[in-house]
Amino acid sequence: MAKPRAASPSPSPAREITRPSSSLSKAVRRRADAVSHKLAAHGLGAFVWHKKLDRDLARGLLPDIVSIRSERRRCLARRKEAAAVSSSAASRRSSPPPITTASLARAKEAAFLLEQSRIRAETRFGYGRPKPIDVLVKSLDGTRPRALAAFRGASLEDLRELGREIDQQAEIDRANGPFWEAAKIMCDAEIARAAGTAGHGERLLHAAILADVRSVVEGKSVEELEAMQEAVAARMAAGEAMVVEHWQGVTELIRVEKAKKYLEQNYSTCDDEAAPSSDDKNDEPEITDDVDDGNADADEEGSEALCPVALPQTPPGTEQRKPKYITRVRSGFEWNKYNRLHYDSDQPPPKIVKGYKFVVHYPDLAGTKPPEYTIHEDGESGETCIIRFHAGPPYEDVAFRIVNKEWEYSRKAGFRCTFERGALHLNFNFKRFFYKR
């Protein structure tokens, strides 16, 4: 077949013709299809745009798609360009984003704010006035792991302030997102409880079955809760949940319990049941100081929790459980004559341990013999000793490391050792020795 000829050549991809005929249009179509088929046989597909061919012919333009060599060059050029674009996109995805000046400045600002939050937490703990957010910050860095204590005993206003501070910390501490997310979930649940309103999950569940659902959820581990949540989600997605609001409430309760278990297993190694800033003044009477200690400031007194000491494992076959307890270390400044002479309020003396408070709960104690405590040596260390509480079945012993000093056994000095309503109370303070020339 002869090539169609144009009236006058043109340097553009299409040549102008004077009188396009139907035979010329058919010839162009056939030639374009033939070129496309030949290129496809060599693995190079050439798309034929018939409508564009008709439009060009109607405008008096003859498309230049009649040469196999030129079309082959075009297909190879397009394929090479597409490969280059794909490789550049893949390299951009694999390579990390460039560090700009703005991102570097934001990273430095976030690191500075995190360091300041740790310094504030350490300072307030040193003065015995930690805030709930300080408990979370110190639990996160592992120095004082008792995250759940931040939500216990806090007022509604404190919890709302804690929620705002958690949002701020989550904004600057993206690396510990799961921790702050779990803390936010727990804080929202405690806010709803402190406000006297049911949480989202409790509002969706009927009061008759709320206690049953909660008892089932609270007894599960994190893995079991995740499996339960996946099963509920699959059931709702399959349309098997007849009452959608009920299963939404169950999902919300599982979400709160997962957050609690996450904080308890990873950031709450100390079994502390009380609020971080509570001094429990009903159980620990105030001690009046004499003339040598008359400048003591009540705000300088502080207390913190005490972690237990590991004991040998109980023999297999005995079913014993660990009792719940509350521990407090009473610390503060000793403003005697020597310290008043060498220190002041701007540069206070080192804090010392003044006493301890223990409350150990044995609600299911078998028998009539009350619990008892014993003092043991702490290895070769003469500065500390071990106090061990023993009650018998079904409870195992629990022990703590305390400062090895002489006790004040006078009730007027704050000593108390009673067992009532299933709780052992032991409060004691150390003897004080005044400086003499």
Coordinates of C-alpha atoms in Angstrom, one line a residue:
M1 CA 0.0 0.0 0.0
A2 CA 1.4 3.4 -1.0
K3 CA 1.9 6.0 1.6
P4 CA -0.7 8.9 1.6
R5 CA 0.8 12.1 0.3
A6 CA 0.0 15.6 1.6
A7 CA -0.3 18.7 -0.4
S8 CA 2.6 20.5 1.2
P9 CA 5.1 19.3 3.8
S10 CA 5.3 20.9 7.3
P11 CA 7.9 20.6 10.0
S12 CA 5.3 19.9 12.6
P13 CA 4.2 16.4 13.6
A14 CA 1.1 16.8 11.4
R15 CA 1.1 18.1 7.8
E16 CA -1.6 20.3 6.4
I17 CA -3.7 18.9 3.5
T18 CA -6.0 20.9 1.3
R19 CA -8.8 18.5 0.6
P20 CA -9.1 15.5 2.9
S21 CA -11.1 12.7 1.3
S22 CA -12.8 9.7 2.7
S23 CA -10.3 7.4 1.0
L24 CA -7.4 9.3 2.6
S25 CA -9.0 9.0 6.0
K26 CA -9.4 5.3 5.6
A27 CA -5.9 4.9 4.4
V28 CA -4.6 6.9 7.5
R29 CA -6.6 4.7 9.8
R30 CA -5.4 1.5 8.2
R31 CA -1.8 2.7 8.3
A32 CA -2.1 3.7 11.9
D33 CA -3.6 0.3 12.9
A34 CA -0.9 -1.6 10.9
V35 CA 1.9 0.4 12.7
S36 CA 0.2 -0.3 16.1
H37 CA 0.0 -4.1 15.4
K38 CA 3.6 -4.3 14.3
L39 CA 4.9 -2.4 17.4
A40 CA 2.7 -4.6 19.6
A41 CA 4.4 -7.7 18.1
H42 CA 7.7 -6.3 19.3
G43 CA 6.4 -5.6 22.8
L44 CA 5.8 -1.9 22.1
G45 CA 2.2 -1.0 22.2
A46 CA 1.1 2.1 20.3
F47 CA -2.3 3.5 21.2
V48 CA -4.3 4.7 18.2
W49 CA -6.6 7.6 19.0
H50 CA -9.2 7.3 16.2
K51 CA -11.2 10.4 17.2
K52 CA -8.1 12.6 17.2
L53 CA -7.2 11.3 13.8
D54 CA -10.7 12.2 12.5
R55 CA -10.5 15.6 14.1
D56 CA -7.1 16.3 12.6
L57 CA -8.3 15.2 9.2
A58 CA -11.4 17.3 9.4
R59 CA -9.2 20.3 10.2
G60 CA -7.0 19.6 7.1
L61 CA -4.1 18.0 9.1
L62 CA -2.5 14.7 8.2
P63 CA -1.2 12.9 11.3
D64 CA 2.4 11.7 11.1
I65 CA 1.8 8.1 12.4
V66 CA 2.7 6.3 9.3
S67 CA 6.4 5.5 10.1
I68 CA 7.2 2.4 12.2
R69 CA 10.7 3.7 13.0
S70 CA 9.4 7.1 14.3
E71 CA 6.7 5.4 16.4
R72 CA 9.2 3.0 17.8
R73 CA 11.4 5.8 18.9
R74 CA 8.5 7.6 20.5
C75 CA 7.4 4.4 22.4
L76 CA 10.9 3.8 23.7
A77 CA 11.2 7.4 24.8
R78 CA 7.9 7.3 26.6
R79 CA 8.9 4.0 28.3
K80 CA 12.2 5.4 29.4
E81 CA 10.6 8.5 30.8
A82 CA 8.0 6.4 32.7
A83 CA 10.8 4.3 34.2
A84 CA 12.7 7.4 35.3
V85 CA 9.7 8.8 37.0
S86 CA 9.0 5.5 38.8
S87 CA 12.6 5.2 40.0
S88 CA 12.7 8.8 41.3
A89 CA 9.4 8.3 43.1
A90 CA 10.6 5.0 44.7
S91 CA 13.9 6.7 45.8
R92 CA 11.9 9.5 47.4
R93 CA 9.7 7.0 49.3
S94 CA 12.7 5.0 50.5
S95 CA 14.9 7.9 51.5
P96 CA 14.0 9.8 54.7
P97 CA 12.5 13.2 54.4
P98 CA 15.1 16.0 54.4
I99 CA 15.7 17.7 57.7
T100 CA 14.7 21.3 57.3
T101 CA 15.6 24.2 59.6
A102 CA 12.0 24.5 60.8
S103 CA 11.7 20.8 61.6
L104 CA 15.1 20.9 63.5
A105 CA 13.9 23.9 65.5
R106 CA 10.6 22.1 66.4
A107 CA 12.6 19.0 67.5
K108 CA 14.8 21.2 69.7
E109 CA 11.8 23.0 71.2
A110 CA 10.1 19.6 72.0
A111 CA 13.3 18.3 73.6
F112 CA 13.6 21.4 75.7
L113 CA 10.0 21.3 76.9
L114 CA 10.3 17.6 77.8
E115 CA 13.4 18.3 79.8
Q116 CA 11.7 21.1 81.6
S117 CA 8.8 18.9 82.5
R118 CA 11.2 16.3 84.0
I119 CA 13.0 19.1 86.0
R120 CA 9.6 20.4 87.3
A121 CA 8.5 16.9 88.3
E122 CA 11.8 16.2 90.1
T123 CA 11.7 19.6 91.9
R124 CA 8.1 19.1 93.1
F125 CA 8.9 15.5 94.2
G126 CA 11.9 16.8 96.1
Y127 CA 9.7 19.2 98.1
G128 CA 7.0 16.6 98.7
R129 CA 4.3 18.3 96.6
P130 CA 4.1 16.3 93.3
K131 CA 1.2 16.9 90.9
P132 CA -0.5 14.1 89.1
I133 CA 1.3 15.0 85.9
D134 CA 4.6 14.7 87.8
V135 CA 3.7 11.1 88.7
L136 CA 3.1 10.3 85.1
V137 CA 6.3 11.9 83.9
K138 CA 8.4 10.1 86.6
S139 CA 6.6 6.8 85.7
L140 CA 7.5 7.2 82.1
D141 CA 11.2 7.7 82.7
G142 CA 11.2 4.7 85.1
T143 CA 12.4 6.5 88.3
R144 CA 9.1 6.3 90.1
P145 CA 6.9 3.8 88.2
R146 CA 3.4 4.2 89.7
A147 CA 1.4 5.7 86.9
L148 CA -2.0 4.6 88.2
A149 CA -1.5 6.5 91.4
A150 CA -1.8 9.8 89.4
F151 CA -5.6 9.2 89.0
R152 CA -6.4 8.1 92.6
G153 CA -7.9 10.6 95.0
A154 CA -7.6 13.5 92.7
S155 CA -10.4 16.1 92.6
L156 CA -12.5 16.9 89.5
E157 CA -10.5 20.1 88.9
D158 CA -7.2 18.3 89.3
L159 CA -8.3 15.7 86.8
R160 CA -9.4 18.3 84.3
E161 CA -6.1 20.0 84.6
L162 CA -4.3 16.7 84.3
G163 CA -6.2 16.0 81.0
R164 CA -5.0 19.3 79.5
E165 CA -1.4 18.6 80.6
I166 CA -1.6 15.1 79.1
D167 CA -2.7 16.6 75.8
Q168 CA 0.3 19.0 75.9
Q169 CA 2.7 16.2 76.7
A170 CA 1.4 14.0 74.0
E171 CA 1.8 16.9 71.5
I172 CA 5.6 17.3 72.3
D173 CA 6.4 13.6 73.1
R174 CA 5.4 11.7 70.0
A175 CA 7.8 8.9 70.7
N176 CA 5.7 7.8 73.8
G177 CA 2.3 8.1 72.1
P178 CA 0.9 4.8 73.5
F179 CA 1.6 5.9 77.1
W180 CA 0.0 9.3 76.8
E181 CA -3.0 7.8 74.9
A182 CA -3.6 5.3 77.7
A183 CA -3.2 8.0 80.3
K184 CA -5.7 10.2 78.5
I185 CA -8.3 7.3 78.3
M186 CA -7.9 6.7 82.1
C187 CA -8.1 10.4 82.8
D188 CA -11.3 10.8 80.8
A189 CA -12.9 7.8 82.6
E190 CA -11.9 9.2 86.1
I191 CA -13.3 12.7 85.1
A192 CA -16.6 11.1 84.3
R193 CA -16.6 9.2 87.5
A194 CA -15.6 12.2 89.6
A195 CA -18.3 14.4 87.9
G196 CA -21.0 11.9 89.0
T197 CA -21.8 11.0 85.4
A198 CA -21.4 7.7 83.8
G199 CA -18.8 7.3 81.1
H200 CA -19.6 6.7 77.5
G201 CA -19.5 2.9 77.8
E202 CA -21.6 2.9 81.0
R203 CA -24.2 5.2 79.5
L204 CA -24.7 2.7 76.6
L205 CA -25.1 -0.3 78.8
H206 CA -28.1 -1.2 80.9
A207 CA -27.7 -0.9 84.6
A208 CA -28.8 -4.5 85.1
I209 CA -25.9 -5.9 83.1
L210 CA -23.3 -3.2 83.7
A211 CA -21.8 -4.9 86.8
D212 CA -21.7 -8.3 85.0
V213 CA -19.9 -6.9 82.0
R214 CA -17.5 -4.9 84.2
S215 CA -16.6 -8.0 86.3
V216 CA -15.8 -10.0 83.1
V217 CA -13.7 -7.2 81.6
E218 CA -11.7 -6.4 84.7
G219 CA -10.5 -10.0 85.1
K220 CA -8.8 -10.2 81.7
S221 CA -5.2 -9.6 80.7
V222 CA -4.2 -7.2 77.8
E223 CA -4.0 -10.1 75.3
E224 CA -7.4 -11.4 76.3
L225 CA -8.9 -7.9 76.1
E226 CA -7.5 -7.4 72.6
A227 CA -9.0 -10.7 71.5
M228 CA -12.3 -9.8 73.0
Q229 CA -12.3 -6.4 71.3
E230 CA -11.5 -8.0 68.0
A231 CA -14.3 -10.5 68.4
V232 CA -16.8 -7.8 69.2
A233 CA -15.6 -5.7 66.2
A234 CA -16.0 -8.7 63.9
R235 CA -19.4 -9.4 65.2
M236 CA -20.5 -5.8 64.7
A237 CA -19.0 -5.7 61.2
A238 CA -20.8 -8.9 60.3
G239 CA -24.1 -7.5 61.4
E240 CA -24.6 -10.1 64.1
A241 CA -24.9 -7.5 66.9
M242 CA -28.7 -7.0 67.4
V243 CA -28.3 -4.1 69.9
V244 CA -25.5 -2.0 68.5
E245 CA -25.4 0.4 71.5
H246 CA -24.8 -2.5 73.9
W247 CA -21.7 -3.7 72.0
Q248 CA -20.5 -0.1 71.7
G249 CA -20.6 0.2 75.5
V250 CA -18.8 -3.1 75.9
T251 CA -16.1 -1.9 73.5
E252 CA -15.7 1.3 75.5
L253 CA -15.3 -0.6 78.7
I254 CA -12.7 -2.9 77.1
R255 CA -10.8 0.2 75.9
V256 CA -10.6 1.7 79.4
E257 CA -9.6 -1.6 80.9
K258 CA -6.9 -2.0 78.3
A259 CA -5.5 1.4 79.1
K260 CA -5.5 0.5 82.8
K261 CA -3.8 -2.8 82.2
Y262 CA -1.2 -1.2 79.9
L263 CA -0.2 1.4 82.6
E264 CA -0.3 -1.2 85.4
Q265 CA 1.9 -3.8 83.7
N266 CA 4.5 -1.4 82.2
Y267 CA 4.5 1.7 84.4
S268 CA 3.2 0.7 87.8
T269 CA 5.7 -1.6 89.5
C270 CA 4.8 -0.3 92.9
D271 CA 1.5 -1.4 94.3
D272 CA 0.4 2.0 95.5
E273 CA -3.3 2.5 96.3
A274 CA -3.3 6.1 97.4
A275 CA -3.0 9.4 95.6
P276 CA 0.4 10.9 95.2
S277 CA -0.2 14.1 97.1
S278 CA -2.3 12.7 99.9
D279 CA -0.7 12.8 103.4
D280 CA -3.6 10.9 105.1
K281 CA -3.4 13.1 108.2
N282 CA -6.1 11.1 110.0
D283 CA -3.8 8.0 110.3
E284 CA -0.6 10.0 110.9
P285 CA -0.9 12.5 113.7
E286 CA 1.0 15.7 113.7
I287 CA 4.1 15.7 115.9
T288 CA 4.7 18.9 117.9
D289 CA 8.4 20.0 117.7
D290 CA 10.4 21.5 120.6
V291 CA 12.3 24.7 120.7
D292 CA 15.2 23.3 118.6
D293 CA 12.9 22.4 115.8
G294 CA 10.5 25.3 116.0
N295 CA 11.2 26.7 112.5
A296 CA 10.0 23.5 110.7
D297 CA 7.7 24.3 107.8
A298 CA 4.7 22.0 107.3
D299 CA 4.9 22.6 103.5
E300 CA 8.5 21.2 103.5
E301 CA 7.3 17.8 104.8
G302 CA 6.8 15.2 102.1
S303 CA 5.8 11.6 101.6
E304 CA 6.3 9.1 98.9
A305 CA 5.5 5.4 98.2
L306 CA 7.8 2.5 99.1
C307 CA 8.4 -0.4 96.7
P308 CA 8.4 -3.9 98.1
V309 CA 11.4 -6.2 98.4
A310 CA 11.5 -9.5 96.5
L311 CA 11.0 -12.5 98.7
P312 CA 11.7 -16.2 98.0
Q313 CA 8.9 -17.9 96.0
T314 CA 6.3 -19.9 97.9
P315 CA 6.5 -23.7 97.4
P316 CA 4.3 -25.0 94.5
G317 CA 0.9 -26.2 95.4
T318 CA 0.1 -23.4 98.0
E319 CA -2.4 -20.9 96.8
Q320 CA -1.5 -17.6 98.3
R321 CA -2.0 -14.1 97.1
K322 CA -0.3 -10.8 97.7
P323 CA -2.1 -8.5 100.1
K324 CA -2.9 -4.9 99.1
Y325 CA -1.0 -2.3 101.0
I326 CA -0.4 1.5 101.3
T327 CA 3.2 2.6 102.1
R328 CA 4.4 6.1 103.0
V329 CA 7.9 7.4 103.7
R330 CA 7.8 10.5 105.8
S331 CA 10.7 12.8 104.9
G332 CA 11.6 16.4 105.6
F333 CA 14.2 18.9 106.8
E334 CA 15.6 18.8 110.3
W335 CA 15.8 22.4 111.4
N336 CA 17.9 21.9 114.5
K337 CA 20.5 24.4 115.8
Y338 CA 23.3 23.1 113.6
N339 CA 21.2 23.2 110.4
R340 CA 19.7 26.6 111.2
L341 CA 23.3 27.9 111.6
H342 CA 24.6 26.4 108.3
Y343 CA 21.5 26.4 106.1
D344 CA 18.6 28.7 105.2
S345 CA 15.3 28.4 103.2
D346 CA 17.1 29.1 99.9
Q347 CA 19.7 26.5 100.6
P348 CA 18.0 23.9 102.8
P349 CA 19.7 21.0 104.4
P350 CA 19.5 17.5 102.9
K351 CA 16.2 15.8 103.5
I352 CA 16.1 12.9 106.0
V353 CA 13.7 10.1 106.5
K354 CA 11.6 10.8 109.7
G355 CA 9.3 7.8 109.7
Y356 CA 7.2 5.3 107.9
K357 CA 3.5 4.4 107.6
F358 CA 2.2 1.0 106.5
V359 CA -1.4 -0.1 105.9
V360 CA -1.6 -3.8 104.9
H361 CA -5.1 -5.2 104.1
Y362 CA -6.0 -8.8 105.1
P363 CA -9.8 -9.0 104.5
D364 CA -9.9 -12.8 104.2
L365 CA -7.5 -13.7 106.9
A366 CA -8.1 -17.2 108.2
G367 CA -7.8 -17.8 112.0
T368 CA -7.8 -15.5 114.9
K369 CA -4.0 -14.8 115.1
P370 CA -3.4 -11.1 114.1
P371 CA -0.7 -10.3 111.5
E372 CA 2.8 -9.4 112.8
Y373 CA 5.9 -7.7 111.6
T374 CA 9.6 -8.6 112.1
I375 CA 12.8 -6.8 111.5
H376 CA 15.7 -8.5 109.6
E377 CA 19.2 -7.5 108.6
D378 CA 19.7 -6.2 105.1
G379 CA 22.8 -8.2 104.2
E380 CA 26.0 -6.4 105.1
S381 CA 24.4 -3.0 105.0
G382 CA 24.1 -1.4 108.4
E383 CA 22.2 1.7 107.1
T384 CA 19.1 -0.2 106.1
C385 CA 17.1 -3.1 107.3
I386 CA 14.1 -5.2 106.1
I387 CA 10.7 -5.1 107.7
R388 CA 8.6 -8.2 106.9
F389 CA 4.8 -8.5 107.4
H390 CA 3.4 -12.0 108.0
A391 CA -0.2 -13.0 108.4
G392 CA -0.5 -16.6 107.2
P393 CA -2.9 -18.2 104.7
P394 CA -4.3 -17.2 102.3
Y395 CA -1.8 -14.3 102.1
E396 CA 1.9 -14.4 101.3
D397 CA 4.5 -12.3 103.2
V398 CA 5.5 -8.8 102.0
A399 CA 8.7 -7.0 102.9
F400 CA 10.1 -3.5 102.5
R401 CA 13.6 -1.9 102.9
I402 CA 13.6 0.9 105.5
V403 CA 16.3 3.0 107.2
N404 CA 17.9 1.4 110.1
K405 CA 17.3 3.9 113.0
E406 CA 15.9 3.7 116.5
W407 CA 12.1 4.0 116.7
E408 CA 9.9 6.2 118.9
Y409 CA 7.4 3.8 120.6
S410 CA 5.5 6.5 122.3
R411 CA 1.9 7.0 121.0
K412 CA 2.4 10.7 121.6
A413 CA 5.3 10.6 119.2
G414 CA 3.1 9.0 116.5
F415 CA 3.6 5.3 117.1
R416 CA 0.6 3.1 116.1
C417 CA 0.3 -0.7 115.6
T418 CA -3.3 -1.9 115.4
F419 CA -5.2 -4.6 113.5
E420 CA -8.8 -3.7 112.9
R421 CA -11.4 -4.3 110.2
G422 CA -9.0 -6.5 108.3
A423 CA -6.2 -3.9 108.0
L424 CA -2.9 -3.7 109.8
H425 CA -1.8 -0.2 110.6
L426 CA 1.8 0.5 111.5
N427 CA 3.0 4.1 112.0
F428 CA 6.3 5.0 113.6
N429 CA 8.8 7.8 113.6
F430 CA 12.5 7.8 114.3
K431 CA 14.1 9.2 117.4
R432 CA 15.6 12.7 117.0
F433 CA 19.0 13.6 118.3
F434 CA 19.8 17.2 118.7
Y435 CA 23.2 18.9 118.1
K436 CA 25.2 19.6 121.2
R437 CA 28.5 21.4 121.4

